Amino acid sequence: MPLTIFSDEVRFRYKSKNWQYQFDEIKELGLLKKKKKYFLENGAFIAVTAAAYYCMLFSNIMDLYYIIPSILCYAFIIAMRFNDKTEFVYFLFVKDIYQKEIKTKIAPEDRILVGKQIDYYLDLQFERNVKRTA
C-alpha cells in the first residue's frame, strides 16, 4: 500500500520515495496522467524517410537496394512503437502549504490502488472539513 492514511497524517512509501505530511499541510493530492512521447521512434521514422528520399532522388541506386531496407526499418520502428501496451505515464502529485510540489512516477499497474487510496484521502478530508464547519 503506497499511501498510508492515519487520522492526522498521510504517509507515502513507493519504491525509493518516502514522504509524510499532516492532513492540514496538504493543499492538493492527486494523480496526473501524461501521454507518452515517442521521440526516438518518430526521429527514426523521419531519418529512414529522409534517407529513402535521398536515395530515390539524388542517387543512381536501383529501387530494390533502398526500398527493401527502408521497409524493413519501418517494420522495426512500428514493432518498437507498438510493443509497449501502456500509452500513459502516471504521477502522484502532492502540493503542500509551503509551496513545495512532489511528483512521483507510478507504475500503470499500481494506478488503480493509488487512485482508490487518494479517493479515500479525499473522502476523509471532506468529512474533516464538514465537521470543522458544522
mmCIF file of C-alpha atoms in Angstrom, residues 6 12 14 16 24 37 44 59 71 99 107 110 133-134:
data_model
loop_
_atom_site.group_PDB
_atom_site.id
_atom_site.type_symbol
_atom_site.label_atom_id
_atom_site.label_comp_id
_atom_site.label_asym_id
_atom_site.label_seq_id
_atom_site.Cartn_x
_atom_site.Cartn_y
_atom_site.Cartn_z
ATOM 1 C CA PHE A 6 -3.993 7.829 9.555
ATOM 2 C CA PHE A 12 3.724 7.642 1.243
ATOM 3 C CA TYR A 14 6.723 3.754 -3.030
ATOM 4 C CA SER A 16 12.648 4.709 -3.093
ATOM 5 C CA ASP A 24 -3.639 20.154 7.218
ATOM 6 C CA LYS A 37 6.202 10.805 -26.003
ATOM 7 C CA ALA A 44 13.966 7.160 -36.545
ATOM 8 C CA SER A 59 21.487 8.627 -56.431
ATOM 9 C CA ILE A 71 10.573 -1.262 -45.499
ATOM 10 C CA GLN A 99 4.521 25.709 -1.918
ATOM 11 C CA ALA A 107 3.639 2.162 -12.408
ATOM 12 C CA ASP A 110 -0.379 0.428 -9.310
ATOM 13 C CA THR A 133 -17.681 23.996 9.523
ATOM 14 C CA ALA A 134 -20.642 22.339 11.269
#
